[in-house]
Structure formats: C-alpha cells, structure tokens
Coordinates of C-alpha atoms in Angstrom, one line a residue:
M1 CA 26.0 1.0 -38.4
D2 CA 23.0 -0.5 -36.7
P3 CA 23.2 0.3 -33.0
S4 CA 21.5 -3.0 -32.2
H5 CA 24.8 -4.8 -33.1
L6 CA 26.7 -2.9 -30.5
P7 CA 27.4 -4.5 -27.1
A8 CA 24.4 -4.6 -24.9
E9 CA 25.6 -2.0 -22.5
L10 CA 26.2 0.6 -25.2
F11 CA 22.9 -0.2 -26.9
D12 CA 21.1 0.2 -23.6
K13 CA 22.7 3.7 -23.1
I14 CA 21.5 4.7 -26.6
I15 CA 18.0 3.6 -25.9
N16 CA 18.1 5.4 -22.6
S17 CA 19.0 8.6 -24.4
T18 CA 16.2 8.1 -26.9
A19 CA 13.4 6.8 -24.8
R20 CA 13.0 7.3 -21.0
R21 CA 12.5 4.3 -18.8
N22 CA 8.7 4.8 -18.8
D23 CA 8.3 5.8 -22.4
V24 CA 6.7 2.6 -23.6
K25 CA 5.1 4.2 -26.7
T26 CA 8.5 5.2 -28.1
L27 CA 9.9 1.7 -27.3
C28 CA 7.0 0.1 -29.2
N29 CA 7.7 2.4 -32.2
L30 CA 11.4 1.4 -32.1
C31 CA 10.4 -2.2 -32.3
L32 CA 9.3 -1.5 -35.9
V33 CA 12.9 -0.7 -37.0
S34 CA 13.8 -4.4 -37.4
R35 CA 13.2 -7.9 -36.1
R36 CA 16.5 -7.6 -34.1
W37 CA 15.3 -4.3 -32.4
Q38 CA 12.0 -6.0 -31.6
D39 CA 13.7 -9.0 -30.0
I40 CA 15.9 -6.8 -27.9
L41 CA 13.3 -4.2 -26.8
T42 CA 10.4 -6.6 -26.2
S43 CA 11.8 -7.7 -22.8
R44 CA 12.4 -4.1 -21.9
I45 CA 8.8 -3.1 -22.7
Y46 CA 7.4 -5.9 -20.6
S47 CA 10.0 -5.8 -17.8
R48 CA 7.8 -3.5 -15.6
W49 CA 4.0 -3.5 -15.5
S50 CA 1.5 -1.5 -13.4
Y51 CA -2.3 -1.7 -12.9
D52 CA -4.5 0.8 -11.1
G53 CA -8.1 -0.3 -10.6
K54 CA -9.2 3.3 -10.1
H55 CA -8.6 4.1 -13.7
Q56 CA -8.5 0.7 -15.5
S57 CA -11.1 -1.9 -16.0
I58 CA -11.3 -5.6 -15.2
S59 CA -11.2 -6.3 -19.0
S60 CA -7.8 -4.7 -19.3
L61 CA -6.5 -6.8 -16.4
W62 CA -7.8 -10.0 -17.9
K63 CA -6.3 -9.2 -21.3
F64 CA -2.9 -8.8 -19.8
V65 CA -3.3 -12.0 -17.7
R66 CA -4.3 -13.8 -20.9
S67 CA -1.2 -12.6 -22.7
V68 CA 1.0 -13.8 -19.8
L69 CA -0.7 -17.2 -19.6
S70 CA -0.4 -17.6 -23.4
S71 CA 3.2 -16.5 -23.8
K72 CA 6.2 -17.7 -21.8
Q73 CA 8.3 -15.1 -23.4
I74 CA 6.2 -12.3 -22.0
A75 CA 5.9 -14.1 -18.6
N76 CA 9.7 -14.4 -18.3
A77 CA 10.3 -10.8 -19.3
I78 CA 8.4 -9.3 -16.3
F79 CA 10.6 -8.4 -13.3
E80 CA 8.6 -5.7 -11.5
V81 CA 4.8 -5.4 -10.9
N82 CA 3.0 -2.5 -9.4
I83 CA -0.7 -3.2 -8.6
R84 CA -2.9 -0.7 -6.7
N85 CA -6.5 -0.1 -6.0
W86 CA -7.3 -3.3 -7.9
T87 CA -10.1 -4.4 -5.6
L88 CA -11.8 -1.0 -5.7
G89 CA -15.4 -1.5 -7.0
L90 CA -15.2 -5.2 -6.7
N91 CA -18.7 -5.9 -8.0
Q92 CA -19.2 -2.9 -10.3
E93 CA -18.5 -4.7 -13.5
C94 CA -20.2 -8.1 -13.0
G95 CA -21.5 -9.3 -16.3
L96 CA -19.2 -6.9 -18.3
L97 CA -16.5 -9.5 -18.7
I98 CA -17.4 -12.4 -21.0
L99 CA -15.1 -15.4 -20.9
L100 CA -15.2 -17.9 -23.8
D101 CA -14.7 -21.6 -23.5
H102 CA -11.1 -21.4 -24.6
D103 CA -10.5 -18.7 -21.9
I104 CA -11.8 -21.0 -19.2
D105 CA -9.5 -23.8 -20.6
L106 CA -6.6 -21.4 -20.4
I107 CA -7.4 -20.5 -16.8
Q108 CA -7.7 -24.2 -15.8
N109 CA -4.4 -25.0 -17.4
A110 CA -2.8 -22.1 -15.5
I111 CA -4.3 -23.3 -12.2
G112 CA -2.7 -26.7 -12.8
A113 CA 0.7 -25.1 -13.8
T114 CA 0.8 -22.8 -10.8
G115 CA -0.3 -25.5 -8.2
L116 CA -3.5 -23.7 -7.2
Q117 CA -5.7 -26.7 -7.5
R118 CA -6.7 -26.4 -3.9
I119 CA -8.8 -23.4 -4.7
E120 CA -9.7 -24.2 -8.3
T121 CA -13.4 -24.3 -7.7
H122 CA -13.4 -20.9 -6.1
I123 CA -11.3 -19.5 -8.9
L124 CA -13.6 -20.7 -11.6
V125 CA -16.7 -19.3 -9.8
A126 CA -15.0 -16.0 -9.1
V127 CA -13.7 -15.3 -12.7
R128 CA -17.2 -15.8 -14.1
K129 CA -18.3 -13.0 -11.7
A130 CA -15.6 -10.7 -13.0
D131 CA -13.8 -10.8 -9.6
P132 CA -10.3 -9.3 -10.1
R133 CA -8.7 -11.3 -7.2
P134 CA -8.3 -14.7 -8.9
F135 CA -6.9 -13.0 -12.0
M136 CA -4.3 -11.2 -9.9
A137 CA -3.4 -14.4 -8.1
L138 CA -2.9 -16.3 -11.3
L139 CA -0.8 -13.4 -12.7
L140 CA 1.6 -13.3 -9.8
A141 CA 1.9 -17.1 -9.7
S142 CA 2.7 -17.2 -13.4
L143 CA 5.7 -14.8 -13.3
P144 CA 8.8 -16.9 -12.7
N145 CA 11.3 -14.0 -12.8
L146 CA 9.4 -11.5 -10.7
T147 CA 11.8 -9.8 -8.4
T148 CA 10.0 -6.7 -7.1
L149 CA 6.3 -6.3 -6.2
Y150 CA 4.4 -3.2 -5.0
A151 CA 0.9 -4.1 -4.1
H152 CA -2.3 -3.1 -2.3
I153 CA -3.4 -6.2 -0.5
P154 CA -7.0 -6.8 0.7
E155 CA -7.4 -7.6 4.4
S156 CA -8.8 -11.0 3.4
D157 CA -8.2 -12.5 0.0
L158 CA -8.5 -16.3 -0.4
F159 CA -6.7 -16.3 -3.8
I160 CA -3.6 -14.1 -3.3
N161 CA -3.2 -15.5 0.2
D162 CA -2.9 -19.0 -1.3
V163 CA -0.2 -17.8 -3.7
F164 CA 1.8 -16.4 -0.8
R165 CA 1.2 -19.6 1.2
K166 CA 2.5 -21.7 -1.5
A167 CA 5.5 -19.4 -2.1
A168 CA 6.4 -19.9 1.6
S169 CA 5.9 -23.7 1.6
N170 CA 8.7 -26.2 1.9
G171 CA 8.1 -27.7 -1.5
Q172 CA 10.5 -28.1 -4.4
H173 CA 12.2 -24.8 -5.4
M174 CA 11.0 -25.1 -9.0
D175 CA 7.4 -25.7 -8.0
R176 CA 7.0 -22.6 -5.8
P177 CA 5.6 -19.3 -7.2
L178 CA 7.5 -16.1 -6.5
K179 CA 10.7 -18.1 -6.1
N180 CA 12.8 -15.1 -7.3
L181 CA 11.0 -12.4 -5.4
R182 CA 13.5 -10.1 -3.7
E183 CA 11.5 -7.0 -2.8
L184 CA 7.9 -6.9 -1.5
H185 CA 6.2 -3.6 -0.5
V186 CA 2.6 -3.9 0.5
C187 CA -0.1 -1.8 2.1
S188 CA -3.8 -2.4 2.9
A189 CA -6.3 -2.2 0.0
W190 CA -9.2 0.3 0.2
N191 CA -11.5 -1.0 3.0
Y192 CA -14.6 1.0 3.9
W193 CA -16.4 -0.2 7.0
Q194 CA -20.2 -0.3 6.7
H195 CA -20.8 0.1 10.5
E196 CA -20.8 3.6 11.9
S197 CA -19.9 2.3 15.3
Y198 CA -16.2 2.4 14.3
Y199 CA -14.3 5.5 15.3
D200 CA -12.9 5.8 11.9
R201 CA -14.8 4.0 9.2
H202 CA -11.9 4.4 6.8
E203 CA -9.9 1.6 8.5
Y204 CA -6.8 0.0 7.0
F205 CA -4.8 -2.8 8.4
L206 CA -3.0 -6.0 7.4
S207 CA -3.2 -8.5 10.1
I208 CA -0.4 -10.9 10.8
Y209 CA -3.0 -13.7 10.5
G210 CA -3.4 -13.0 6.8
S211 CA -0.9 -12.7 4.0
P212 CA 1.8 -11.0 6.2
M213 CA 2.4 -14.2 8.1
H214 CA 3.7 -15.8 4.8
F215 CA 5.9 -12.8 3.9
F216 CA 8.3 -13.7 6.7
R217 CA 8.6 -17.2 5.4
I218 CA 9.2 -16.7 1.7
P219 CA 12.8 -17.7 1.4
S220 CA 13.9 -15.4 -1.4
I221 CA 12.6 -12.1 0.1
Q222 CA 15.4 -9.7 1.2
R223 CA 13.6 -6.4 1.5
L224 CA 10.1 -6.2 3.0
S225 CA 7.9 -3.2 3.7
V226 CA 4.5 -3.7 5.4
F227 CA 2.2 -0.7 5.9
D228 CA -1.0 -0.7 8.0
F229 CA 0.6 -3.6 9.9
Y230 CA -1.2 -5.3 12.8
D231 CA 0.9 -8.0 14.7
G232 CA -1.4 -8.9 17.5
N233 CA -0.6 -12.4 19.0
A234 CA 2.3 -12.8 16.6
A235 CA 4.3 -14.8 19.2
R236 CA 1.5 -17.4 19.5
L237 CA 1.0 -17.5 15.8
F238 CA 4.7 -18.1 15.0
Q239 CA 4.7 -20.9 17.6
I240 CA 1.7 -22.6 16.0
Q241 CA 3.1 -22.2 12.5
K242 CA 6.5 -23.3 13.7
I243 CA 8.3 -20.2 12.4
A244 CA 11.6 -20.5 14.0
P245 CA 13.9 -17.6 14.9
R246 CA 16.7 -16.8 12.5
S247 CA 14.8 -18.6 9.7
S248 CA 14.2 -15.6 7.3
S249 CA 16.5 -14.1 4.8
I250 CA 15.1 -10.6 5.2
T251 CA 17.8 -8.0 5.6
D252 CA 15.8 -4.8 5.1
L253 CA 12.5 -4.5 7.1
T254 CA 10.1 -1.6 7.3
L255 CA 7.0 -1.8 9.6
V256 CA 4.4 1.0 9.6
Y257 CA 1.8 -0.1 12.1
S258 CA -1.9 0.6 11.7
L259 CA -3.6 3.1 14.0
S260 CA -5.4 0.3 15.8
S261 CA -2.4 -1.9 16.3
Q262 CA -1.6 -2.5 19.9
L263 CA 1.9 -3.8 20.2
S264 CA 3.1 -6.0 23.1
G265 CA 6.7 -6.9 24.0
P266 CA 6.5 -10.7 23.3
D267 CA 4.8 -10.2 19.9
T268 CA 7.4 -7.6 18.8
S269 CA 10.3 -9.8 20.1
A270 CA 8.9 -12.8 18.2
L271 CA 8.6 -10.8 15.0
L272 CA 12.1 -9.3 15.1
A273 CA 13.7 -12.6 16.0
V274 CA 12.6 -14.2 12.7
P275 CA 15.2 -12.5 10.3
N276 CA 18.6 -14.1 10.5
M277 CA 20.6 -11.0 9.8
L278 CA 18.7 -7.7 9.7
I279 CA 20.7 -4.8 8.3
N280 CA 18.1 -2.1 8.0
L281 CA 15.1 -1.7 10.4
C282 CA 12.5 1.0 10.2
I283 CA 9.5 1.2 12.6
Y284 CA 6.8 3.8 12.6
W285 CA 3.9 3.6 15.1
D286 CA 1.3 6.3 15.4
D287 CA 0.0 5.1 18.8
Y288 CA -1.1 8.4 20.2
D289 CA -4.8 7.6 20.3
L290 CA -4.2 4.3 22.0
L291 CA -3.4 6.1 25.2
K292 CA -7.2 6.6 25.5
D293 CA -7.6 2.8 25.9
E294 CA -6.8 2.1 29.6
N295 CA -6.9 -1.7 29.1
G296 CA -5.1 -1.8 25.7
P297 CA -1.8 -3.7 25.6
R298 CA 1.2 -1.4 25.5
I299 CA 4.8 -1.8 24.7
S300 CA 7.3 0.5 26.4
N301 CA 10.4 1.9 24.8
A302 CA 12.4 -0.5 27.0
D303 CA 10.4 -3.5 25.6
L304 CA 11.0 -2.2 22.1
W305 CA 14.7 -1.9 22.7
N306 CA 14.9 -5.4 24.0
A307 CA 13.2 -6.7 20.9
I308 CA 15.5 -4.7 18.6
Q309 CA 18.6 -5.8 20.6
Q310 CA 18.2 -9.3 19.1
Q311 CA 19.6 -7.8 15.8
A312 CA 22.3 -5.8 17.5
H313 CA 25.0 -7.9 15.9
S314 CA 24.0 -7.0 12.3
L315 CA 22.0 -3.7 12.3
E316 CA 23.6 -0.9 10.3
S317 CA 20.6 1.4 10.1
L318 CA 17.9 1.9 12.7
D319 CA 15.0 4.3 12.2
V320 CA 12.3 4.4 15.0
F321 CA 9.4 6.8 15.5
R322 CA 6.4 6.4 17.8
A323 CA 3.9 9.1 18.5
C324 CA 3.5 8.2 22.1
G325 CA 7.0 9.3 22.7
T326 CA 6.1 13.0 22.0
D327 CA 3.8 15.6 23.4
L328 CA 1.6 13.4 25.6
S329 CA 1.1 16.0 28.3
S330 CA -1.0 14.8 31.2
R331 CA -2.7 11.9 29.4
T332 CA 0.3 9.6 29.9
S333 CA 0.2 9.9 33.7
Q334 CA -3.6 9.7 33.7
Y335 CA -3.6 6.2 32.4
G336 CA -0.4 5.1 34.1
A337 CA 1.6 4.6 31.0
N338 CA 5.4 5.0 31.1
P339 CA 7.2 5.3 27.8
S340 CA 10.6 4.7 29.5
H341 CA 13.7 4.7 27.3
F342 CA 16.1 2.6 25.3
G343 CA 19.1 1.0 27.1
P344 CA 22.7 1.4 26.1
M345 CA 23.4 0.8 22.5
R346 CA 27.2 0.3 22.6
N347 CA 26.7 -3.4 21.7
F348 CA 25.3 -2.3 18.2
T349 CA 28.8 -2.5 16.9
R350 CA 27.9 -2.2 13.2
L351 CA 25.3 0.6 13.5
Q352 CA 26.1 3.5 11.2
R353 CA 22.8 5.4 10.9
L354 CA 20.4 6.2 13.8
S355 CA 17.2 8.2 13.5
I356 CA 15.2 8.4 16.7
Q357 CA 13.4 10.7 19.1
P358 CA 15.6 11.9 22.0
E359 CA 13.0 10.9 24.6
V360 CA 12.8 7.4 23.3
L361 CA 16.6 7.2 23.5
L362 CA 17.1 9.1 26.8
G363 CA 13.7 9.3 28.5
G364 CA 12.2 12.3 30.2
C365 CA 8.9 12.5 28.3
C366 CA 5.9 13.9 30.2
G367 CA 7.8 14.1 33.5
G368 CA 9.2 10.6 33.2
S369 CA 12.7 9.7 34.5
Y370 CA 15.8 10.3 32.5
A371 CA 18.2 7.6 31.5
P372 CA 21.1 7.1 34.0
F373 CA 23.6 7.5 31.1
Q374 CA 24.6 10.3 28.8
L375 CA 24.2 10.4 25.1
K376 CA 28.0 9.9 24.6
D377 CA 27.8 6.8 26.8
T378 CA 25.1 5.0 24.8
L379 CA 25.9 5.8 21.1
P380 CA 28.1 3.2 19.4
S381 CA 31.5 4.4 18.0
S382 CA 30.6 3.1 14.6
L383 CA 27.9 5.7 14.1
K384 CA 28.2 7.9 10.9
S385 CA 24.8 9.7 10.9
L386 CA 22.6 10.8 13.8
I387 CA 19.1 12.2 13.3
L388 CA 17.0 13.3 16.3
Y389 CA 13.3 13.6 15.5
G390 CA 11.1 16.1 17.3
G391 CA 10.1 19.7 17.3
E392 CA 9.5 21.2 20.7
D393 CA 10.2 17.8 22.0
L394 CA 13.9 18.6 21.6
T395 CA 13.5 21.0 24.5
I396 CA 12.2 18.4 27.0
N397 CA 15.6 17.5 28.2
P398 CA 17.4 20.7 29.3
T399 CA 20.8 19.0 29.1
L400 CA 20.4 17.6 25.5
S401 CA 22.3 20.5 23.9
Q402 CA 25.3 19.9 26.2
Q403 CA 25.1 16.1 25.6
L404 CA 25.2 16.6 21.9
R405 CA 28.1 18.9 22.1
D406 CA 29.9 16.4 24.3
V407 CA 29.4 13.8 21.5
L408 CA 30.8 16.2 18.9
S409 CA 33.8 17.0 21.0
S410 CA 34.5 13.4 21.9
T411 CA 37.1 11.3 20.2
S412 CA 35.0 8.2 20.6
F413 CA 33.1 8.9 17.4
P414 CA 35.6 9.3 14.6
L415 CA 33.2 8.2 11.9
L416 CA 30.3 10.6 12.8
S417 CA 30.0 13.1 9.9
H418 CA 26.3 14.1 9.9
V419 CA 24.0 15.4 12.5
A420 CA 20.4 16.5 11.9
L421 CA 17.8 17.9 14.3
G422 CA 14.1 18.3 13.7
S423 CA 12.3 21.7 13.8
T424 CA 8.9 22.8 15.0
Y425 CA 5.9 23.3 12.6
R426 CA 6.8 27.0 12.6
G427 CA 10.6 26.9 12.5
T428 CA 13.5 26.8 14.9
G429 CA 12.9 30.2 16.4
L430 CA 9.3 29.8 17.5
Y431 CA 9.3 27.4 20.4
E432 CA 6.5 27.6 23.1
A433 CA 8.7 26.1 25.7
D434 CA 10.9 28.3 28.0
V435 CA 14.0 26.5 26.9
D436 CA 15.9 28.0 24.0
P437 CA 16.2 25.8 20.9
L438 CA 19.5 23.9 20.7
H439 CA 19.9 24.0 16.9
G440 CA 22.3 27.0 16.9
E441 CA 24.6 25.6 19.5
V442 CA 24.7 22.2 17.9
E443 CA 25.3 23.7 14.4
R444 CA 28.3 25.7 15.7
A445 CA 29.7 22.6 17.4
C446 CA 29.4 20.7 14.1
K447 CA 31.1 23.5 12.2
N448 CA 33.9 23.6 14.7
S449 CA 34.4 19.8 14.5
G450 CA 34.2 19.7 10.7
R451 CA 30.9 17.8 10.6
N452 CA 27.8 18.4 8.4
Y453 CA 24.8 19.8 10.2
E454 CA 21.1 19.9 9.0
T455 CA 17.9 21.2 10.4
K456 CA 15.1 19.0 9.1
S457 CA 11.5 20.2 8.9
I458 CA 8.9 17.9 10.5
F459 CA 7.3 17.6 7.0
T460 CA 10.5 16.3 5.3
Y461 CA 12.0 13.7 7.6
N462 CA 10.8 10.2 7.1
R463 CA 9.9 9.2 10.7
G464 CA 10.2 5.4 10.3
G465 CA 12.3 4.9 7.2
S466 CA 12.4 5.8 3.5
G467 CA 9.3 3.7 3.0
R468 CA 7.3 6.5 4.6
R469 CA 7.9 8.6 1.4
Y470 CA 5.9 6.0 -0.5
Y471 CA 3.3 5.8 2.2
R472 CA 2.7 9.5 2.3
H473 CA 1.3 9.3 -1.2
V474 CA -0.9 6.4 -0.3
E475 CA -2.3 8.3 2.7
D476 CA -2.9 11.4 0.6
E477 CA -4.7 9.4 -2.0
R478 CA -6.9 7.7 0.6
L479 CA -7.9 11.1 1.9
R480 CA -9.0 12.2 -1.5
M481 CA -10.9 9.0 -2.1
S482 CA -12.6 9.3 1.3
K483 CA -13.7 12.8 0.5
K484 CA -15.0 11.8 -2.9
L485 CA -16.8 8.9 -1.3
E486 CA -18.5 11.2 1.2
T487 CA -19.6 13.3 -1.7
V488 CA -21.0 10.2 -3.4
R489 CA -22.8 9.2 -0.2
F490 CA -24.4 12.6 0.0
A491 CA -25.5 12.4 -3.7
L492 CA -26.9 8.9 -3.0
T493 CA -28.8 10.2 0.0
E494 CA -30.4 12.9 -2.0
Y495 CA -31.2 10.4 -4.8
L496 CA -32.9 8.0 -2.4
Y497 CA -34.8 10.7 -0.7
G498 CA -36.1 12.1 -4.0
L499 CA -36.9 8.6 -5.2
Q500 CA -38.9 7.8 -2.1
K501 CA -40.8 11.1 -2.3
S502 CA -41.7 10.3 -5.9
T503 CA -42.7 6.8 -5.0
D504 CA -44.9 7.9 -2.1
A505 CA -46.6 10.5 -4.4
D506 CA -47.3 7.9 -7.0
A507 CA -48.6 5.5 -4.3
D508 CA -51.0 8.2 -3.1
S509 CA -52.4 8.9 -6.5
T510 CA -53.0 5.2 -7.6
P511 CA -55.3 3.6 -4.9
N512 CA -58.6 4.7 -6.5
R513 CA -57.5 4.0 -10.1
L514 CA -59.9 1.7 -11.8
E515 CA -58.4 -1.4 -13.4
P516 CA -59.4 -1.9 -17.1
S517 CA -62.0 -4.6 -17.6
A518 CA -61.1 -7.8 -19.4
D519 CA -63.8 -7.3 -22.0
T520 CA -63.0 -3.7 -22.8
N521 CA -62.9 -3.2 -26.6
S522 CA -60.0 -1.1 -27.7
D523 CA -57.4 -1.1 -30.4
D524 CA -53.9 -2.6 -29.9
A525 CA -52.3 0.6 -29.1
D526 CA -54.7 1.4 -26.2
S527 CA -54.2 -2.2 -24.9
D528 CA -50.5 -1.7 -24.9
D529 CA -50.8 1.6 -23.1
D530 CA -53.0 0.1 -20.5
A531 CA -50.5 -2.8 -20.0
D532 CA -47.6 -0.4 -19.6
S533 CA -49.6 1.6 -17.0
D534 CA -50.3 -1.6 -15.1
D535 CA -46.7 -2.6 -15.2
D536 CA -45.6 0.8 -13.9
A537 CA -48.2 0.7 -11.1
D538 CA -47.1 -2.8 -10.1
S539 CA -43.5 -1.7 -10.2
N540 CA -44.2 1.4 -8.0
D541 CA -46.2 -0.7 -5.6
A542 CA -43.5 -3.3 -5.3
Y543 CA -40.8 -0.7 -4.8
S544 CA -43.0 1.1 -2.2
D545 CA -43.4 -2.2 -0.4
D546 CA -39.6 -2.6 -0.4
L547 CA -39.1 0.8 1.1
D548 CA -41.7 0.0 3.8
S549 CA -40.3 -3.4 4.6
D550 CA -37.6 -4.1 7.2
E551 CA -35.0 -5.0 4.6
I552 CA -34.0 -1.9 2.7
V553 CA -32.3 -2.7 -0.6
L554 CA -30.2 0.4 -0.8
H555 CA -29.8 2.7 2.1
I556 CA -27.2 5.3 3.2
D557 CA -26.2 3.4 6.3
N558 CA -25.4 0.2 4.3
L559 CA -23.4 1.6 1.4
D560 CA -20.1 0.0 0.6
T561 CA -17.6 1.0 -2.0
Y562 CA -17.8 -2.4 -3.5
E563 CA -21.6 -2.1 -4.1
V564 CA -22.2 1.5 -5.0
P565 CA -24.0 1.9 -8.4
W566 CA -21.7 4.8 -9.4
D567 CA -22.8 5.3 -13.0
E568 CA -26.5 5.4 -12.2
V569 CA -26.6 8.0 -9.4
I570 CA -23.6 10.3 -9.8
G571 CA -22.3 12.7 -12.4
E572 CA -18.8 12.9 -13.9
E573 CA -17.9 15.8 -11.7
I574 CA -17.6 13.6 -8.6
C575 CA -16.2 10.5 -10.3
W576 CA -12.5 9.7 -10.1
E577 CA -10.5 12.0 -12.4
S578 CA -8.9 10.0 -15.2
G579 CA -5.9 12.2 -15.2
E580 CA -5.0 11.7 -11.5
S581 CA -1.8 9.9 -10.7
E582 CA -1.7 8.2 -7.3
W583 CA 1.8 9.5 -6.6
E584 CA 2.1 12.7 -8.5
N585 CA 4.9 15.0 -7.5
S586 CA 6.7 12.3 -5.5
D587 CA 9.7 13.3 -3.5
Y588 CA 11.2 9.9 -4.1
E589 CA 14.6 10.7 -5.6
E590 CA 14.4 8.2 -8.4
L591 CA 10.9 9.0 -9.5
E592 CA 10.6 10.1 -13.1
D593 CA 7.5 11.8 -14.5
E594 CA 5.3 9.4 -16.4
D595 CA 3.7 10.4 -19.7
T596 CA 0.1 9.7 -20.1
V597 CA -0.3 7.3 -23.0
E598 CA -3.5 7.6 -24.8
D599 CA -4.9 5.3 -27.3
Q600 CA -5.7 7.4 -30.3
E601 CA -4.6 5.9 -33.6
G602 CA -3.1 2.9 -32.0
E603 CA -4.5 0.1 -29.8
E604 CA -3.7 -0.9 -26.2
L605 CA -1.6 -4.0 -25.9
D606 CA -0.9 -5.7 -22.5
G607 CA -0.8 -2.4 -20.7
H608 CA 1.1 -0.5 -23.4
V609 CA -0.2 1.5 -26.4
V610 CA 1.4 0.3 -29.7
S611 CA 0.6 1.0 -33.3
R612 CA -1.7 -1.3 -35.1
Q613 CA 1.3 -3.0 -36.7
D614 CA 1.9 -5.1 -33.6
P615 CA 5.7 -5.5 -33.0
V616 CA 5.3 -7.8 -30.0
P617 CA 5.6 -11.5 -30.8
Q618 CA 2.8 -14.0 -30.2
Q619 CA 0.1 -11.4 -30.0
T620 CA -3.1 -11.5 -31.9
D621 CA -5.6 -9.7 -29.7
S622 CA -5.6 -6.1 -28.7
E623 CA -4.9 -6.1 -25.0
G624 CA -5.2 -3.4 -22.3
S625 CA -3.9 -2.7 -18.9
G626 CA -2.0 0.0 -17.1
D627 CA 0.7 2.4 -18.0
D628 CA 4.2 1.6 -16.8
S629 CA 5.3 2.4 -13.4
D630 CA 8.6 3.7 -11.9
G631 CA 8.4 1.4 -8.9
V632 CA 6.8 4.0 -6.6
W633 CA 3.5 2.5 -5.5

C-alpha cells in the first residue's frame, strides 16, 4: 500500500520517522517516488527557509527570491523564515550579480504586487548594486502565509522598514504584507562603528524610531521579541504616530534592552500600555554601566512596577532582570541613584510564574530601604512558580530566608509548587558575605511542604525570559566575529604598512630615471617593455600621491565591515569558517541538530540540495540559498 494514500496525520508520522524535520535532502529524494509524493512533500520542503549571509552569497539569495516571485505555490508554502547576518559585507559582491532584463521585469512586477511603489526607484538602483536589502524586503512582502520570522534587522533600512510600515498601515487586509505574521523575533544586525570615540565600537541597537515602532502596530502579531532595544522618547513618538493604548494584539512580549538604552518612566509606561492583553512579559536590562552617567535618565524599580501594573489584569508570567539591581556597591550612592523596589503585587490576580531579583521586589540593595511589607504580603495567591535571581545578592536581605519559609508555610499560596534560587558563580557554599546562604533552609522547607525546589546556576537561568536562550547564541557569535574582525584589521594594518614602505622605496628609486626619447629606435618588444615601465612608474607615483594626500583611500581608522576587501588582503585561516553554525549546541529544548547539506552530485535549489532530476514543480533554474532552520535564530 502506498503510504501517501493514508490520512494526512498518519502519513506525516511516517515521514517524520523517515526524515527529520530539517532533512531536506531526504525529503527531496522522497519526492522522486511519485507525483503524489511530490505534491505532498513540496509544501513541507519549502515550509521553512533560512539564510545566513556569513556563509551564503547574494546570488543564492536572489535565486530563492526569484523562485518565490515566479511561483505562487512556493510563496504560499513558506510559513517560517530565519534570516541572519544578511547585511554582512554589504558591498563586497558589487558587480558579481548580473540581472537580465526579464529579471528586472520580474522585480518591477513584484514591486507593484506588494505595494512598494513608493520606493521603487530606490529598489531598482539598489538591486543593480547587488544590495541584499531590497531582495529581502521583496521576499518578505511576497510571502502571504508567513507566520514566524526570525531576523537580524539593520539599524536603518529603507526597504524592510517600508515593508513593516505597510504591514502596520490601516489599508485593506488583503493588500497588507505580513498579514498572517504571528511571531516576530528580531535583533540588531552587525553594525561596526568607524569612530574610535565610541566606548564600544561593536554597538548594537534597534531604536524605537526605526522598524520597532511598526512592530507594535502590526495587527496580526501575538508574540514579539526585540533584542538590542532602545525606546528613548517612546511616549512622544507614540503620541505623534497616534498609537493608542490597548491597540495591539501582542500577548507575549520580550524586551532585551541595548547597553546604551536609558529608560525613563513615561517611555516604559507608554510602551507597556500599547498591548491590549499581555499574558507573558520578559524584560532584561543590563544597565550597570549607565550608573557612570550622572545626567543620564534613569527608571527606578518603582517606576518599572507602575508601568508593568498596567497589565496586572492579564499577566500570567513575569520575568524581570536588571543589572543595576545587583552588586552596585558604592557607585549607586555616589551618583544619587535609588533602585527602590516594586509595590504590592496582590492585584496581579492571574500571575502564575514570577522570576525576579529579591532586591527589585523587596528593596535593600546597596544600603537602600526595604519594602514596608513582607514577601508573603506582596505575592499573589495565584502563583505557581517563584524564581529569585541572584547569587550573593540573596544574602543582602538578612530576613529573606525567613520570609521565604513563611510563604511556604502559609495557606495563602495553595498553587505554589516550584521554588528556585540562584547560586553564586562558585556554588552555594562559597559566599563572600557574612550571611550564610539560605538555599539549604529553603530546600528543607520546600521538602516539608511537598513542593519542588531547585538551585539554578547563574549561567543557566534566563534572566529576562526564554528569549535570552536565543540571544546568548547571538552574543557569542558577535564576540567571535569581533575577534575575527580585529584579526583582519591587524592583517590590513600590516598589509598597508608594507605597501606604503614598498611604494616609498619605489618612489625613492625613480626620480632620476631617464624617460625614453620619442625617436628611440627599438623593436616592438622593447617598446612594450618601456611602456609597461612607464605605466608602473605612473601608477606608483599616483598611489604615492594618494598616500601623501589628506584623503586616504584605505586606512586602519576608517575600515568598516561593509567595505573591507577580504579576499585581497587576508588568508583563509582568518576568514569565516564555512562549517560554523551560529547556534551550535543550543540549549533550546526543541533544537534539533542540522545536517550540513553539501552540493556534490546534485544542485542547489531554492536553499535545498536536490538531485538533478528536479522534483519541485515550476523550476527550471538551479537555485541556491540556505539550509533549513529549526527556528532558533
């Protein structure tokens, strides 16, 4: 019996046991069994697509975009897209992508179909320069059934910003791009500052004035994660854009603020007022370094609590972590900052999971005042899980252990079944503070009351939501890229230094050289040699003039990753390794290992390697893009 004639649920289980979710090569081979198998599996093959500009070319991106624009069947089959590092080396491949006349016609038709006529001129100019940004914008605008998007977004991108703007517009539902988008997870694209005046030249942020402003207005989005977020002046912006409170359908929100983000109470309140019914909220803010800025705007824990309280009627999960709430020592009082604490949370009647630092909840950090209430007086009775972040910070409040035991012995929390405490970097038995760790006492109290207890290492808890697990891989990858870039910069410095020395030496040896006379009788070969010598001398003199001029064409202080001539000045040993995966060894529970698909006897088609007997309908060209992703960006 042909399994393809079985009910769809059974056939899907058979395919899952034969080919894993990411095993595109096996799925393509199964398409050769019969036309029916091909029809069923084609949508599965194209349902998820990924592209990594660190390993893949602009040509492979264009080939996939061309397939999507040429085939509605393929466009309708794509439900999840994972795009990362796609603006890396923005100008490296100029001239390597050749678009024919019918390609330009296809792009113009797509511009009209997606409603991007407002930037049509910019798109046509950019695609001829092999700029990946208009291709990515056209791709996203041409996927009517896209439900999940993981993306690295440039700080400023005219093209993709216009797609999000149109998706958030009040036009007809059928005319909007991304009308079925349910999940959006974005972080800043690689952005290397050219100016050494910045404290950290590897700066990442997504300003609310860019694409993130539109994220909160796209009516279909329910789950939104924004990393490297900067919400400065959000209150004023929302007022100008007439973004009303309770106007967004977002129910799951994760905000990981950039290092330079300086929150204020009004901006945070305006931001958290936009969702109509927020169920899950995760906030992570590494604001430790901002304490050095005496004049920088600050948000206290009390201000943050007031902003979160707007969603008290619907929140079921709250995860808050901020670096300024821990281990600030004397620097807090030096600049007059007061982290304060949250107010009573009894009005969060639906809250089931709370992850927070005890000093944010109860105060007492850096000699500050404690809250006038006890832990059992502030926690809602609906709570099922309590996680207290911190290491040695758990010893700041000498009564915290007793307060936790009072909660565990109280009858006011019948649903509380899980308690977790953070540990120090070196374990629970190695605290520098004079106060003994409270983990043992709380663990015994949990055991006596029949509750689950857990000690969580500082390296394992999320500190700002499950989205942090994704983001840790992004941060690790950025660190590796930064180190490699510094190696490249050193290689370029040596290259330029050697080139200038060689040029200076040539310049010193050429001033007294006699020019050949016009009437010199010589054979053709000698004439050619003299001409070549003249050209070389002129070239050296011109380059020497460039080096002596005020405008240096290529200099170590002006290098940018978008302009580095990688292939000309560096060797393979310091290029990106082709075998690297941006999120290898992920601790995300659903992550499956991906097999590297290499094009040996087959050819690359739309991001998947298939045999030369093409099983995918409506395809005539060999296409290339990325391997499939498991949704972890």
